[in-house]
């Protein structure tokens, strides 16, 4: 279940990973126009996706990535094009819309002064959920130093991203959902622990794979952004499309590494986990949709 623009992120990141993996397998480099096109599309959604595309090109091309011609055509040219589009979009679309919205709000408040109290209560309510940033400087104002990291990893990163919490189901963090929601039974933590344990084993046994090392560099980007700097840490579970696909890839590499009896047992475990998650999450999603 992929909300908002993350559907496009998932599509393009998987396409980038597929192209890079194919090139690695064939021992061929990514040509400049492939990098330029993928970088333009992925960075056009979010800059971290663009960084992952550049990492894919670096892992695939090695030293050839740093040639002046490749850097200019594959990196600088699409970056300049994106910057020009962003400037046009902000001045031609975003700024006029902001001014129009401000005017509409002023007119509404003049007609109904009591709305000011409602807006003030809503803003006060939002402040209860807003985390403390590292600084008020641009970009850093979106960082987070107050949200507990370990609880976020357990309950949100490997928790809500994979197993929905029954409490505060699909609620908004800035309205009624606490940042940290715990499961109401230990079995959920056992399931989560099994998923993480298998992932750790897969990493330890499959680091020989260049494709997996590329995926780990992508995970390092997400970990730095969300866990170290705290960007969007209070709703990190909606961003699983940026990294969750690494788990089944790692499991597949682990299956290739194991001998037949152990691989057969792991397949059974993975099938049972998949069925459980499909049924458990599907029941909650269906129940929620029917209650609307």
PDB file of C-alpha atoms in Angstrom, residues 23-243:
ATOM      1  CA  UNK A  23      24.554  -3.650 -16.118  1.00  0.00           C
ATOM      2  CA  UNK A  24      26.499  -5.114 -13.189  1.00  0.00           C
ATOM      3  CA  UNK A  25      25.636  -8.640 -14.298  1.00  0.00           C
ATOM      4  CA  UNK A  26      26.733  -7.881 -17.871  1.00  0.00           C
ATOM      5  CA  UNK A  27      29.837  -5.978 -16.668  1.00  0.00           C
ATOM      6  CA  UNK A  28      28.734  -2.960 -18.685  1.00  0.00           C
ATOM      7  CA  UNK A  29      28.523   0.697 -17.589  1.00  0.00           C
ATOM      8  CA  UNK A  30      25.409   2.829 -17.477  1.00  0.00           C
ATOM      9  CA  UNK A  31      25.647   5.238 -20.400  1.00  0.00           C
ATOM     10  CA  UNK A  32      25.312   8.936 -19.655  1.00  0.00           C
ATOM     11  CA  UNK A  33      21.807   9.345 -21.083  1.00  0.00           C
ATOM     12  CA  UNK A  34      20.469   6.530 -18.871  1.00  0.00           C
ATOM     13  CA  UNK A  35      21.882   8.214 -15.781  1.00  0.00           C
ATOM     14  CA  UNK A  36      20.645  11.636 -16.928  1.00  0.00           C
ATOM     15  CA  UNK A  37      17.112  10.387 -17.602  1.00  0.00           C
ATOM     16  CA  UNK A  38      16.838   8.391 -14.377  1.00  0.00           C
ATOM     17  CA  UNK A  39      18.361  11.219 -12.325  1.00  0.00           C
ATOM     18  CA  UNK A  40      15.964  13.753 -13.856  1.00  0.00           C
ATOM     19  CA  UNK A  41      12.918  11.561 -13.125  1.00  0.00           C
ATOM     20  CA  UNK A  42      13.907  10.379  -9.640  1.00  0.00           C
ATOM     21  CA  UNK A  43      15.259  13.703  -8.340  1.00  0.00           C
ATOM     22  CA  UNK A  44      12.162  15.376  -9.788  1.00  0.00           C
ATOM     23  CA  UNK A  45      10.150  13.486  -7.164  1.00  0.00           C
ATOM     24  CA  UNK A  46      12.541  13.870  -4.241  1.00  0.00           C
ATOM     25  CA  UNK A  47      16.256  14.694  -4.038  1.00  0.00           C
ATOM     26  CA  UNK A  48      17.075  11.563  -2.039  1.00  0.00           C
ATOM     27  CA  UNK A  49      15.841   9.449  -4.945  1.00  0.00           C
ATOM     28  CA  UNK A  50      18.193  11.378  -7.204  1.00  0.00           C
ATOM     29  CA  UNK A  51      21.076  10.656  -4.821  1.00  0.00           C
ATOM     30  CA  UNK A  52      20.236   6.952  -5.036  1.00  0.00           C
ATOM     31  CA  UNK A  53      20.328   7.112  -8.831  1.00  0.00           C
ATOM     32  CA  UNK A  54      23.802   8.658  -8.685  1.00  0.00           C
ATOM     33  CA  UNK A  55      24.911   5.916  -6.284  1.00  0.00           C
ATOM     34  CA  UNK A  56      23.605   3.317  -8.753  1.00  0.00           C
ATOM     35  CA  UNK A  57      25.646   4.943 -11.537  1.00  0.00           C
ATOM     36  CA  UNK A  58      28.716   5.086  -9.271  1.00  0.00           C
ATOM     37  CA  UNK A  59      28.457   1.410  -8.284  1.00  0.00           C
ATOM     38  CA  UNK A  60      27.926   0.403 -11.915  1.00  0.00           C
ATOM     39  CA  UNK A  61      30.513   2.616 -13.626  1.00  0.00           C
ATOM     40  CA  UNK A  62      33.216   2.878 -10.988  1.00  0.00           C
ATOM     41  CA  UNK A  63      35.909   5.419 -11.897  1.00  0.00           C
ATOM     42  CA  UNK A  64      34.258   6.178 -15.244  1.00  0.00           C
ATOM     43  CA  UNK A  65      31.512   7.943 -13.297  1.00  0.00           C
ATOM     44  CA  UNK A  66      33.955  10.779 -12.478  1.00  0.00           C
ATOM     45  CA  UNK A  67      34.934  11.558 -16.074  1.00  0.00           C
ATOM     46  CA  UNK A  68      34.181  15.232 -16.910  1.00  0.00           C
ATOM     47  CA  UNK A  69      31.984  14.295 -19.869  1.00  0.00           C
ATOM     48  CA  UNK A  70      29.893  11.841 -17.813  1.00  0.00           C
ATOM     49  CA  UNK A  71      29.499  14.237 -14.892  1.00  0.00           C
ATOM     50  CA  UNK A  72      28.432  17.098 -17.165  1.00  0.00           C
ATOM     51  CA  UNK A  73      25.970  15.168 -19.337  1.00  0.00           C
ATOM     52  CA  UNK A  74      24.717  12.640 -16.799  1.00  0.00           C
ATOM     53  CA  UNK A  75      24.594  14.773 -13.632  1.00  0.00           C
ATOM     54  CA  UNK A  76      25.042  18.523 -14.128  1.00  0.00           C
ATOM     55  CA  UNK A  77      22.815  18.918 -17.184  1.00  0.00           C
ATOM     56  CA  UNK A  78      19.688  17.257 -15.675  1.00  0.00           C
ATOM     57  CA  UNK A  79      20.357  19.078 -12.369  1.00  0.00           C
ATOM     58  CA  UNK A  80      20.334  22.450 -14.158  1.00  0.00           C
ATOM     59  CA  UNK A  81      17.154  21.483 -16.004  1.00  0.00           C
ATOM     60  CA  UNK A  82      15.466  20.491 -12.732  1.00  0.00           C
ATOM     61  CA  UNK A  83      16.540  23.764 -11.125  1.00  0.00           C
ATOM     62  CA  UNK A  84      15.043  25.766 -13.988  1.00  0.00           C
ATOM     63  CA  UNK A  85      11.770  23.830 -13.803  1.00  0.00           C
ATOM     64  CA  UNK A  86      11.618  24.289 -10.016  1.00  0.00           C
ATOM     65  CA  UNK A  87      12.142  28.054 -10.340  1.00  0.00           C
ATOM     66  CA  UNK A  88       9.426  28.340 -13.000  1.00  0.00           C
ATOM     67  CA  UNK A  89       7.025  26.165 -11.009  1.00  0.00           C
ATOM     68  CA  UNK A  90       7.534  28.186  -7.829  1.00  0.00           C
ATOM     69  CA  UNK A  91       7.144  31.610  -9.460  1.00  0.00           C
ATOM     70  CA  UNK A  92       4.368  30.696 -11.914  1.00  0.00           C
ATOM     71  CA  UNK A  93       2.293  28.264  -9.840  1.00  0.00           C
ATOM     72  CA  UNK A  94       3.202  27.967  -6.149  1.00  0.00           C
ATOM     73  CA  UNK A  95       3.682  31.628  -5.238  1.00  0.00           C
ATOM     74  CA  UNK A  96       0.435  32.861  -6.877  1.00  0.00           C
ATOM     75  CA  UNK A  97      -1.473  30.006  -5.245  1.00  0.00           C
ATOM     76  CA  UNK A  98      -0.066  30.903  -1.826  1.00  0.00           C
ATOM     77  CA  UNK A  99      -1.072  34.532  -2.279  1.00  0.00           C
ATOM     78  CA  UNK A 100      -4.561  33.517  -3.396  1.00  0.00           C
ATOM     79  CA  UNK A 101      -4.984  31.183  -0.407  1.00  0.00           C
ATOM     80  CA  UNK A 102      -3.864  33.942   1.950  1.00  0.00           C
ATOM     81  CA  UNK A 103      -6.404  36.336   0.435  1.00  0.00           C
ATOM     82  CA  UNK A 104      -9.202  33.746   0.699  1.00  0.00           C
ATOM     83  CA  UNK A 105      -8.350  33.105   4.363  1.00  0.00           C
ATOM     84  CA  UNK A 106      -8.386  36.826   5.152  1.00  0.00           C
ATOM     85  CA  UNK A 107     -11.813  37.198   3.527  1.00  0.00           C
ATOM     86  CA  UNK A 108     -13.161  34.188   5.475  1.00  0.00           C
ATOM     87  CA  UNK A 109     -11.891  35.608   8.770  1.00  0.00           C
ATOM     88  CA  UNK A 110     -13.507  38.979   8.079  1.00  0.00           C
ATOM     89  CA  UNK A 111     -16.849  37.321   7.376  1.00  0.00           C
ATOM     90  CA  UNK A 112     -16.602  34.966  10.351  1.00  0.00           C
ATOM     91  CA  UNK A 113     -14.193  36.182  13.088  1.00  0.00           C
ATOM     92  CA  UNK A 114     -14.912  33.101  15.233  1.00  0.00           C
ATOM     93  CA  UNK A 115     -12.856  31.021  12.769  1.00  0.00           C
ATOM     94  CA  UNK A 116      -9.710  32.644  14.154  1.00  0.00           C
ATOM     95  CA  UNK A 117     -10.211  30.795  17.456  1.00  0.00           C
ATOM     96  CA  UNK A 118     -10.719  27.509  15.613  1.00  0.00           C
ATOM     97  CA  UNK A 119      -7.515  28.006  13.610  1.00  0.00           C
ATOM     98  CA  UNK A 120      -5.610  28.951  16.789  1.00  0.00           C
ATOM     99  CA  UNK A 121      -6.770  25.771  18.565  1.00  0.00           C
ATOM    100  CA  UNK A 122      -5.768  23.681  15.562  1.00  0.00           C
ATOM    101  CA  UNK A 123      -2.296  25.236  15.465  1.00  0.00           C
ATOM    102  CA  UNK A 124      -1.893  24.732  19.204  1.00  0.00           C
ATOM    103  CA  UNK A 125      -2.894  21.091  18.761  1.00  0.00           C
ATOM    104  CA  UNK A 126      -0.322  20.681  15.985  1.00  0.00           C
ATOM    105  CA  UNK A 127       2.441  22.032  18.218  1.00  0.00           C
ATOM    106  CA  UNK A 128       1.877  19.123  20.602  1.00  0.00           C
ATOM    107  CA  UNK A 129       2.990  16.751  17.829  1.00  0.00           C
ATOM    108  CA  UNK A 130       5.692  18.867  16.196  1.00  0.00           C
ATOM    109  CA  UNK A 131       9.194  17.698  17.089  1.00  0.00           C
ATOM    110  CA  UNK A 132      12.119  19.883  18.099  1.00  0.00           C
ATOM    111  CA  UNK A 133      14.398  20.665  15.114  1.00  0.00           C
ATOM    112  CA  UNK A 134      18.196  20.896  15.199  1.00  0.00           C
ATOM    113  CA  UNK A 135      18.008  24.484  13.983  1.00  0.00           C
ATOM    114  CA  UNK A 136      15.616  27.011  12.482  1.00  0.00           C
ATOM    115  CA  UNK A 137      17.915  27.343   9.464  1.00  0.00           C
ATOM    116  CA  UNK A 138      16.525  26.376   6.035  1.00  0.00           C
ATOM    117  CA  UNK A 139      16.179  22.583   5.568  1.00  0.00           C
ATOM    118  CA  UNK A 140      17.312  21.898   9.150  1.00  0.00           C
ATOM    119  CA  UNK A 141      13.972  23.231  10.348  1.00  0.00           C
ATOM    120  CA  UNK A 142      12.534  19.900   9.163  1.00  0.00           C
ATOM    121  CA  UNK A 143      14.972  17.878  11.293  1.00  0.00           C
ATOM    122  CA  UNK A 144      14.001  16.173  14.550  1.00  0.00           C
ATOM    123  CA  UNK A 145      15.971  15.782  17.761  1.00  0.00           C
ATOM    124  CA  UNK A 146      13.141  14.934  20.170  1.00  0.00           C
ATOM    125  CA  UNK A 147      11.600  11.754  18.713  1.00  0.00           C
ATOM    126  CA  UNK A 148      13.165   8.645  20.328  1.00  0.00           C
ATOM    127  CA  UNK A 149      15.190   6.703  17.742  1.00  0.00           C
ATOM    128  CA  UNK A 150      14.987   3.182  19.159  1.00  0.00           C
ATOM    129  CA  UNK A 151      11.227   3.308  19.654  1.00  0.00           C
ATOM    130  CA  UNK A 152      10.841   4.704  16.135  1.00  0.00           C
ATOM    131  CA  UNK A 153      12.884   1.836  14.689  1.00  0.00           C
ATOM    132  CA  UNK A 154      10.867  -0.790  16.562  1.00  0.00           C
ATOM    133  CA  UNK A 155       7.377   0.663  16.244  1.00  0.00           C
ATOM    134  CA  UNK A 156       7.558   2.589  12.981  1.00  0.00           C
ATOM    135  CA  UNK A 157      10.476   1.631  10.707  1.00  0.00           C
ATOM    136  CA  UNK A 158      10.234  -2.160  11.065  1.00  0.00           C
ATOM    137  CA  UNK A 159       6.856  -1.981  12.778  1.00  0.00           C
ATOM    138  CA  UNK A 160       4.124   0.089  11.146  1.00  0.00           C
ATOM    139  CA  UNK A 161       5.864  -0.141   7.761  1.00  0.00           C
ATOM    140  CA  UNK A 162       5.276  -3.920   7.768  1.00  0.00           C
ATOM    141  CA  UNK A 163       2.608  -4.667  10.402  1.00  0.00           C
ATOM    142  CA  UNK A 164      -0.092  -2.071  10.944  1.00  0.00           C
ATOM    143  CA  UNK A 165      -0.848  -1.106  14.533  1.00  0.00           C
ATOM    144  CA  UNK A 166      -4.450  -1.797  15.523  1.00  0.00           C
ATOM    145  CA  UNK A 167      -4.543   1.251  17.807  1.00  0.00           C
ATOM    146  CA  UNK A 168      -4.771   4.627  16.037  1.00  0.00           C
ATOM    147  CA  UNK A 169      -5.180   2.848  12.699  1.00  0.00           C
ATOM    148  CA  UNK A 170      -4.591   5.248   9.781  1.00  0.00           C
ATOM    149  CA  UNK A 171      -4.776   8.282  12.037  1.00  0.00           C
ATOM    150  CA  UNK A 172      -2.789  11.435  11.292  1.00  0.00           C
ATOM    151  CA  UNK A 173       0.262  12.131  13.451  1.00  0.00           C
ATOM    152  CA  UNK A 174      -0.493  15.872  13.478  1.00  0.00           C
ATOM    153  CA  UNK A 175      -4.105  15.431  14.595  1.00  0.00           C
ATOM    154  CA  UNK A 176      -4.701  12.431  16.853  1.00  0.00           C
ATOM    155  CA  UNK A 177      -2.022   9.738  16.414  1.00  0.00           C
ATOM    156  CA  UNK A 178       0.944   9.732  18.825  1.00  0.00           C
ATOM    157  CA  UNK A 179       4.358   9.441  17.176  1.00  0.00           C
ATOM    158  CA  UNK A 180       4.986   6.147  18.981  1.00  0.00           C
ATOM    159  CA  UNK A 181       2.212   3.529  19.036  1.00  0.00           C
ATOM    160  CA  UNK A 182       2.925   0.151  20.610  1.00  0.00           C
ATOM    161  CA  UNK A 183       1.481  -3.250  19.694  1.00  0.00           C
ATOM    162  CA  UNK A 184      -1.022  -4.777  22.103  1.00  0.00           C
ATOM    163  CA  UNK A 185       0.470  -8.300  22.101  1.00  0.00           C
ATOM    164  CA  UNK A 186       4.064  -9.689  22.247  1.00  0.00           C
ATOM    165  CA  UNK A 187       3.474 -11.904  19.194  1.00  0.00           C
ATOM    166  CA  UNK A 188       3.737  -8.850  16.931  1.00  0.00           C
ATOM    167  CA  UNK A 189       7.239  -8.176  18.226  1.00  0.00           C
ATOM    168  CA  UNK A 190       8.151 -11.836  17.653  1.00  0.00           C
ATOM    169  CA  UNK A 191       7.057 -11.515  14.015  1.00  0.00           C
ATOM    170  CA  UNK A 192       9.000  -8.272  13.632  1.00  0.00           C
ATOM    171  CA  UNK A 193      12.057  -9.824  15.287  1.00  0.00           C
ATOM    172  CA  UNK A 194      11.934 -12.782  12.870  1.00  0.00           C
ATOM    173  CA  UNK A 195      11.757 -10.446   9.853  1.00  0.00           C
ATOM    174  CA  UNK A 196      14.717  -8.386  11.082  1.00  0.00           C
ATOM    175  CA  UNK A 197      16.720 -11.506  12.074  1.00  0.00           C
ATOM    176  CA  UNK A 198      16.327 -13.050   8.608  1.00  0.00           C
ATOM    177  CA  UNK A 199      17.300  -9.728   7.055  1.00  0.00           C
ATOM    178  CA  UNK A 200      20.441  -9.540   9.219  1.00  0.00           C
ATOM    179  CA  UNK A 201      21.409 -13.112   8.305  1.00  0.00           C
ATOM    180  CA  UNK A 202      20.860 -12.314   4.628  1.00  0.00           C
ATOM    181  CA  UNK A 203      23.150  -9.288   4.895  1.00  0.00           C
ATOM    182  CA  UNK A 204      25.907 -11.275   6.615  1.00  0.00           C
ATOM    183  CA  UNK A 205      25.837 -14.076   4.050  1.00  0.00           C
ATOM    184  CA  UNK A 206      25.271 -12.076   0.856  1.00  0.00           C
ATOM    185  CA  UNK A 207      27.555  -9.054   1.084  1.00  0.00           C
ATOM    186  CA  UNK A 208      29.475 -10.496  -1.869  1.00  0.00           C
ATOM    187  CA  UNK A 209      26.649  -9.255  -4.090  1.00  0.00           C
ATOM    188  CA  UNK A 210      27.371  -5.814  -5.665  1.00  0.00           C
ATOM    189  CA  UNK A 211      23.633  -5.317  -6.032  1.00  0.00           C
ATOM    190  CA  UNK A 212      23.062  -5.817  -2.314  1.00  0.00           C
ATOM    191  CA  UNK A 213      25.913  -3.446  -1.488  1.00  0.00           C
ATOM    192  CA  UNK A 214      24.231  -0.865  -3.699  1.00  0.00           C
ATOM    193  CA  UNK A 215      20.982  -1.421  -1.797  1.00  0.00           C
ATOM    194  CA  UNK A 216      22.840  -0.958   1.493  1.00  0.00           C
ATOM    195  CA  UNK A 217      24.168   2.388   0.269  1.00  0.00           C
ATOM    196  CA  UNK A 218      20.549   3.369  -0.427  1.00  0.00           C
ATOM    197  CA  UNK A 219      19.570   2.241   3.067  1.00  0.00           C
ATOM    198  CA  UNK A 220      22.412   4.359   4.444  1.00  0.00           C
ATOM    199  CA  UNK A 221      20.864   7.405   2.718  1.00  0.00           C
ATOM    200  CA  UNK A 222      17.476   6.726   4.320  1.00  0.00           C
ATOM    201  CA  UNK A 223      19.009   5.983   7.728  1.00  0.00           C
ATOM    202  CA  UNK A 224      21.013   9.220   7.649  1.00  0.00           C
ATOM    203  CA  UNK A 225      17.997  11.242   6.575  1.00  0.00           C
ATOM    204  CA  UNK A 226      15.411   9.764   8.954  1.00  0.00           C
ATOM    205  CA  UNK A 227      17.306   8.340  11.930  1.00  0.00           C
ATOM    206  CA  UNK A 228      20.356  10.588  12.175  1.00  0.00           C
ATOM    207  CA  UNK A 229      18.875  13.921  11.065  1.00  0.00           C
ATOM    208  CA  UNK A 230      15.288  13.010  11.933  1.00  0.00           C
ATOM    209  CA  UNK A 231      13.667  14.279   8.743  1.00  0.00           C
ATOM    210  CA  UNK A 232      10.026  13.071   8.709  1.00  0.00           C
ATOM    211  CA  UNK A 233      10.848  10.616  11.501  1.00  0.00           C
ATOM    212  CA  UNK A 234       7.421  11.156  13.046  1.00  0.00           C
ATOM    213  CA  UNK A 235       5.787   9.617   9.943  1.00  0.00           C
ATOM    214  CA  UNK A 236       8.605   7.462   8.572  1.00  0.00           C
ATOM    215  CA  UNK A 237       6.271   4.470   8.196  1.00  0.00           C
ATOM    216  CA  UNK A 238       4.577   5.979   5.131  1.00  0.00           C
ATOM    217  CA  UNK A 239       7.951   6.031   3.339  1.00  0.00           C
ATOM    218  CA  UNK A 240       8.550   2.295   3.218  1.00  0.00           C
ATOM    219  CA  UNK A 241       8.402   2.418  -0.590  1.00  0.00           C
ATOM    220  CA  UNK A 242      11.883   3.991  -0.489  1.00  0.00           C
ATOM    221  CA  UNK A 243      13.559   0.975   1.100  1.00  0.00           C
TER     222      UNK A 243
END
